[in-house]
Amino acid sequence: MSDKFVLSEKIGKVGLITLNRPDALNALCESLIHDLEHILERYESDSEIHCMILMGSDTVFAAGADIKEMQHKTYMEAYKEDLITKDWTQVSALRKPIIAAVSGYALGGGCELAMMCDFIIASNTAKFGQPEVTLGTMPGAGGTQRLTRSIGKAKAMDMCLTGRIMDAHEAEKAGLVSRIVPVEELREEALKVAQKISSYSLPILMMIKESVSRAFEMPLSEGLRFESRLFHSTFSTEDQKEGMAAFVEKRHPVFKDQ
Ligand code: DAK
């Protein structure tokens, strides 16, 4: 299935989404973001899909928001239209897991989009950066917040204040990406990881995602309480009964997402 700027493909229980605006290095124009929202909504409500992957091409994940589209905006237009903000909430609001598979440039809004996903698998050619400062502006979709939580204040300040690019190895060492693979293996590796995740119970995956995500919003004591409540609730699922029975009976579990 192909929308204008975003391609999508169902592979088993995985929804593979590919940014597809090569002439502009996948710059995240309004139409692309709308296409992306549309596909994310579809996969989020498709009960066959357990996990999504968001990727670009071998050379670019996304070079940021579309500079040409926003360059002439006035403050009043930006404020009244809620410039960009209103369209960028979809990824971080997903309840199903989503992996960013990043190769080449992930700059500005591209880096922010990758960070909105649950984790990032990078190719050895991935390049991350928040170069907004070089354009006379600043990160506006989580760059100063998610990056800081992910790699710490010193590196986040360094990245946002200088606009420098961080390569895949530095990003892995800093904790921005979970693993690095050779560029030609990125798609397959991301699929393998997503298929592994998809083999588990969907409601349990959603609870795990919700609980890990809360770690960034809550003090530790409340986060631990929230986690234990969710943990207790897993005992009301058929899949917990099946998973533990399968272990005891030395067989593979058959989860029903119930
Ligand atoms: N926007 C529009 N077009 C872009 C673009 C971008 N971000 N990045 C590249 N392009 C276009 C180029 O203009 C060029 O188009 P033509 O000239 O061929 O028409 C084509 O893509 C190829 O680019 P280059 O010729 O520059 O290619 P190079 O290989 O030489 O350089 C590069 C690659 C990635 C280093 C370079 O293109 C570059 O520096 N791009 C800009 C990177 C950047 O500054 N990104 C940050 C943009 S600001 C928010 C949400 C998001 C944001 C803010 C708020 N809210 C929710 C509130 C995000 C802001 C940003 O991302």
mmCIF file of C-alpha atoms and ligand atoms in Angstrom, residues 21-25 27-28 63-68 70 83-86 88 105 107-110 112 116 131-132 134-135 137-141 165, ligand 1:
data_model
loop_
_atom_site.group_PDB
_atom_site.id
_atom_site.type_symbol
_atom_site.label_atom_id
_atom_site.label_comp_id
_atom_site.label_asym_id
_atom_site.label_seq_id
_atom_site.Cartn_x
_atom_site.Cartn_y
_atom_site.Cartn_z
ATOM 1 C CA ARG A 21 10.126 11.807 0.135
ATOM 2 C CA PRO A 22 13.611 11.215 -1.265
ATOM 3 C CA ASP A 23 13.925 14.484 -3.224
ATOM 4 C CA ALA A 24 13.690 16.473 -0.004
ATOM 5 C CA LEU A 25 15.558 13.989 2.212
ATOM 6 C CA ALA A 27 11.734 16.529 5.138
ATOM 7 C CA LEU A 28 8.620 16.295 7.266
ATOM 8 C CA ALA A 63 16.287 15.723 7.609
ATOM 9 C CA GLY A 64 13.819 17.533 9.845
ATOM 10 C CA ALA A 65 10.667 19.554 9.486
ATOM 11 C CA ASP A 66 10.265 21.179 6.085
ATOM 12 C CA ILE A 67 12.263 24.409 6.315
ATOM 13 C CA LYS A 68 10.826 25.759 3.047
ATOM 14 C CA MET A 70 7.841 27.136 7.594
ATOM 15 C CA LEU A 83 2.339 25.423 14.045
ATOM 16 C CA ILE A 84 3.355 21.813 13.557
ATOM 17 C CA THR A 85 2.574 20.948 17.194
ATOM 18 C CA LYS A 86 -1.021 19.904 16.558
ATOM 19 C CA TRP A 88 2.905 15.744 15.747
ATOM 20 C CA TYR A 105 20.432 11.580 8.707
ATOM 21 C CA LEU A 107 18.120 15.703 12.077
ATOM 22 C CA GLY A 108 15.933 18.211 13.885
ATOM 23 C CA GLY A 109 12.351 16.966 13.680
ATOM 24 C CA GLY A 110 13.742 13.728 12.224
ATOM 25 C CA GLU A 112 12.698 14.100 17.459
ATOM 26 C CA MET A 116 9.062 9.648 19.947
ATOM 27 C CA PRO A 131 20.716 21.635 14.144
ATOM 28 C CA GLU A 132 17.834 24.107 14.677
ATOM 29 C CA THR A 134 21.991 26.946 12.930
ATOM 30 C CA LEU A 135 18.640 28.096 11.466
ATOM 31 C CA THR A 137 15.511 28.601 15.980
ATOM 32 C CA MET A 138 15.422 25.764 18.501
ATOM 33 C CA PRO A 139 14.102 22.206 18.790
ATOM 34 C CA GLY A 140 10.320 22.260 19.121
ATOM 35 C CA ALA A 141 9.150 18.648 19.164
ATOM 36 C CA ILE A 165 26.016 15.665 14.464
HETATM 37 N N1 DAK B 1 13.468 20.982 4.778
HETATM 38 C C1 DAK B 1 13.238 21.179 3.464
HETATM 39 N N2 DAK B 1 14.056 20.706 2.500
HETATM 40 C C2 DAK B 1 15.163 20.032 2.883
HETATM 41 C C3 DAK B 1 15.465 19.781 4.231
HETATM 42 C C4 DAK B 1 14.555 20.285 5.217
HETATM 43 N N3 DAK B 1 14.696 20.061 6.514
HETATM 44 N N4 DAK B 1 16.617 19.083 4.282
HETATM 45 C C5 DAK B 1 17.007 18.894 3.009
HETATM 46 N N5 DAK B 1 16.128 19.464 2.161
HETATM 47 C C6 DAK B 1 16.195 19.492 0.688
HETATM 48 C C7 DAK B 1 17.252 20.476 0.201
HETATM 49 O O1 DAK B 1 16.748 21.787 0.193
HETATM 50 C C8 DAK B 1 17.520 19.926 -1.183
HETATM 51 O O2 DAK B 1 16.460 20.326 -2.031
HETATM 52 P P1 DAK B 1 16.746 20.901 -3.515
HETATM 53 O O3 DAK B 1 17.711 22.008 -3.323
HETATM 54 O O4 DAK B 1 17.353 19.715 -4.231
HETATM 55 O O5 DAK B 1 15.399 21.310 -3.995
HETATM 56 C C9 DAK B 1 17.403 18.416 -0.995
HETATM 57 O O6 DAK B 1 16.642 18.236 0.201
HETATM 58 C C10 DAK B 1 18.766 17.772 -0.806
HETATM 59 O O7 DAK B 1 19.415 18.434 0.265
HETATM 60 P P2 DAK B 1 20.943 18.896 0.186
HETATM 61 O O8 DAK B 1 21.298 19.287 -1.207
HETATM 62 O O9 DAK B 1 21.150 19.905 1.249
HETATM 63 O O10 DAK B 1 21.697 17.525 0.524
HETATM 64 P P3 DAK B 1 23.142 17.339 1.193
HETATM 65 O O11 DAK B 1 23.415 15.876 1.087
HETATM 66 O O12 DAK B 1 24.119 18.298 0.621
HETATM 67 O O13 DAK B 1 22.973 17.729 2.747
HETATM 68 C C11 DAK B 1 21.818 17.660 4.907
HETATM 69 C C12 DAK B 1 22.197 16.899 3.594
HETATM 70 C C13 DAK B 1 20.833 16.778 5.672
HETATM 71 C C14 DAK B 1 23.082 17.855 5.737
HETATM 72 C C15 DAK B 1 21.216 19.034 4.544
HETATM 73 O O14 DAK B 1 20.156 18.829 3.619
HETATM 74 C C16 DAK B 1 20.644 19.755 5.731
HETATM 75 O O15 DAK B 1 21.382 20.347 6.527
HETATM 76 N N6 DAK B 1 19.307 19.787 5.843
HETATM 77 C C17 DAK B 1 18.625 20.559 6.875
HETATM 78 C C18 DAK B 1 18.755 19.883 8.210
HETATM 79 C C19 DAK B 1 18.095 20.719 9.300
HETATM 80 O O16 DAK B 1 18.495 21.835 9.597
HETATM 81 N N7 DAK B 1 17.080 20.146 9.901
HETATM 82 C C20 DAK B 1 16.307 20.811 10.958
HETATM 83 C C21 DAK B 1 15.109 21.509 10.354
HETATM 84 S S1 DAK B 1 14.157 22.393 11.577
HETATM 85 C C22 DAK B 1 7.827 20.994 15.942
HETATM 86 C C23 DAK B 1 8.084 19.860 15.200
HETATM 87 C C24 DAK B 1 9.252 19.775 14.473
HETATM 88 C C25 DAK B 1 10.135 20.824 14.443
HETATM 89 C C26 DAK B 1 9.869 21.947 15.171
HETATM 90 C C27 DAK B 1 8.711 22.052 15.910
HETATM 91 N N8 DAK B 1 6.638 21.102 16.739
HETATM 92 C C28 DAK B 1 5.828 19.899 16.952
HETATM 93 C C29 DAK B 1 6.307 22.301 17.408
HETATM 94 C C30 DAK B 1 11.333 20.646 13.659
HETATM 95 C C31 DAK B 1 12.125 21.590 13.178
HETATM 96 C C32 DAK B 1 13.214 21.186 12.278
HETATM 97 O O17 DAK B 1 13.405 20.030 12.004
#
